[in-house]
């Protein structure tokens, strides 16, 4: 990605707190519980799975006194529904909560004898191993002795914690909540390398994310629209991956004969809504090299295109659309949506051209099996896509006017843009 944000130096007085907010539970000297929000919380690890929570406390506070004395504490994740409680504990000692009619309940830790908040879906029970003082601030390194987690949430290991499910409050001077889950490690490897298929069982499955809106620092988002050749035999891994990145709608633009020859591998798989909107032009070969842009023009005006873009606009999750090789019909649909989003013509052509390398083995087979066909009609050439864009500009002037002419009005166009561009 060649994104370049213009930044300014602002001194040292800002912090980017990347941890969720926690309420620290401690034992007062008389055995009663104390709770206080502390957001300067981080983590470190000694060896293997010996994790430590690192907590910094400033000035004088009950919690700090308790931790120094008792060396035990609970670290209770704050979910967004616990904000009133956190705000209360931020300015009051837990002892007076009852007088103020603040309702909350607590239990004792299962491994460490500390108070834990019943409302919290994730609780660390810790013992202090070490403390480091810097001025009025003390940082405690706390060994995790136990983690209690909402029993309704399944997490296999550290790397399988779906934070969104815990709905944590993120604090950085303001309270925030988390956005969408974006995936796991490896889900984005090679995503900007469009020369590689995202699926292991197809040649040409690519994300429309990562393209610059011309003249801006805005880029098309990942996981929203995936273009593909026909995924006729997706592996379990492919299906899992598509589910994980949020693809819920499948649009197959092949005609009946093509589907009869090779059925779509996701048409009956749970979790995917499958639509068949056939585009007839493009299911066969244009008669000459010169006819390719005209063929693309005809694809763009197939009645199915209106249905395709209406479906994309209305879909809640990500959409994967395909034809047979992911080249012509899929190339046209990709060009249309990228164009509508303001991606440059050169990038649209670049996106189209990746098929040349991705489908090289497919083109090789056609060359062998059909020696009479002019292979240049089959292999993508930049002029084909530039030629198509030129024909479209001649006929419609703007991409907006084109969409309007096929029944995709300004409202739907807005939805289509936000599909690929909005956070
Ligand atoms: C959102 C929030 C975050 C806070 N984070 C910290 C923190 O990281 N470190 C700290 O020393 N105090 C922090 N505080 C302040 C303490 O929670 C506050 O001083 C509290 O009243 C102490 O209570 P106690 O004296 O009963 O321990 C935070 C307060 C709020 C509301």
mmCIF file of C-alpha atoms and ligand atoms in Angstrom, residues 34 36-40 56-58 61-63 86 89-91 93 171 175, ligand 1:
data_model
loop_
_atom_site.group_PDB
_atom_site.id
_atom_site.type_symbol
_atom_site.label_atom_id
_atom_site.label_comp_id
_atom_site.label_asym_id
_atom_site.label_seq_id
_atom_site.Cartn_x
_atom_site.Cartn_y
_atom_site.Cartn_z
ATOM 1 C CA UNK A 34 -12.409 -2.278 46.769
ATOM 2 C CA UNK A 36 -11.248 1.077 40.891
ATOM 3 C CA UNK A 37 -10.905 1.535 37.139
ATOM 4 C CA UNK A 38 -7.325 1.428 35.925
ATOM 5 C CA UNK A 39 -6.638 1.659 32.212
ATOM 6 C CA UNK A 40 -2.869 1.815 32.216
ATOM 7 C CA UNK A 56 0.471 1.387 36.439
ATOM 8 C CA UNK A 57 -1.099 3.428 39.207
ATOM 9 C CA UNK A 58 -0.508 7.091 39.812
ATOM 10 C CA UNK A 61 -5.307 5.591 46.058
ATOM 11 C CA UNK A 62 -6.817 2.777 48.058
ATOM 12 C CA UNK A 63 -6.172 0.305 45.282
ATOM 13 C CA UNK A 86 -16.741 2.172 36.041
ATOM 14 C CA UNK A 89 -15.683 3.567 40.900
ATOM 15 C CA UNK A 90 -13.529 6.203 39.169
ATOM 16 C CA UNK A 91 -14.590 8.776 41.727
ATOM 17 C CA UNK A 93 -14.514 4.033 46.974
ATOM 18 C CA UNK A 171 -10.280 4.054 26.816
ATOM 19 C CA UNK A 175 -14.713 5.812 25.905
HETATM 20 C C1 LIG B 1 -11.661 5.452 32.908
HETATM 21 C C2 LIG B 1 -10.728 5.607 34.076
HETATM 22 C C3 LIG B 1 -9.430 5.158 33.951
HETATM 23 C C4 LIG B 1 -8.521 5.284 34.998
HETATM 24 N N1 LIG B 1 -7.249 4.807 34.828
HETATM 25 C C5 LIG B 1 -6.352 4.944 35.845
HETATM 26 C C6 LIG B 1 -5.033 4.415 35.693
HETATM 27 O O1 LIG B 1 -4.679 3.836 34.671
HETATM 28 N N2 LIG B 1 -4.163 4.581 36.724
HETATM 29 C C7 LIG B 1 -4.529 5.215 37.885
HETATM 30 O O2 LIG B 1 -3.694 5.361 38.778
HETATM 31 N N3 LIG B 1 -5.791 5.707 38.053
HETATM 32 C C8 LIG B 1 -6.707 5.583 37.076
HETATM 33 N N4 LIG B 1 -7.980 6.058 37.223
HETATM 34 C C9 LIG B 1 -8.338 6.738 38.484
HETATM 35 C C10 LIG B 1 -8.779 5.801 39.574
HETATM 36 O O3 LIG B 1 -9.722 4.868 39.152
HETATM 37 C C11 LIG B 1 -9.391 6.662 40.689
HETATM 38 O O4 LIG B 1 -8.347 7.416 41.268
HETATM 39 C C12 LIG B 1 -10.151 5.846 41.716
HETATM 40 O O5 LIG B 1 -11.065 6.716 42.374
HETATM 41 C C13 LIG B 1 -9.266 5.233 42.777
HETATM 42 O O6 LIG B 1 -10.074 4.603 43.732
HETATM 43 P P1 LIG B 1 -9.485 3.970 45.080
HETATM 44 O O7 LIG B 1 -8.851 5.108 45.853
HETATM 45 O O8 LIG B 1 -10.671 3.365 45.741
HETATM 46 O O9 LIG B 1 -8.457 2.983 44.680
HETATM 47 C C14 LIG B 1 -8.907 5.923 36.200
HETATM 48 C C15 LIG B 1 -10.235 6.394 36.325
HETATM 49 C C16 LIG B 1 -11.135 6.242 35.256
HETATM 50 C C17 LIG B 1 -12.528 6.751 35.403
#
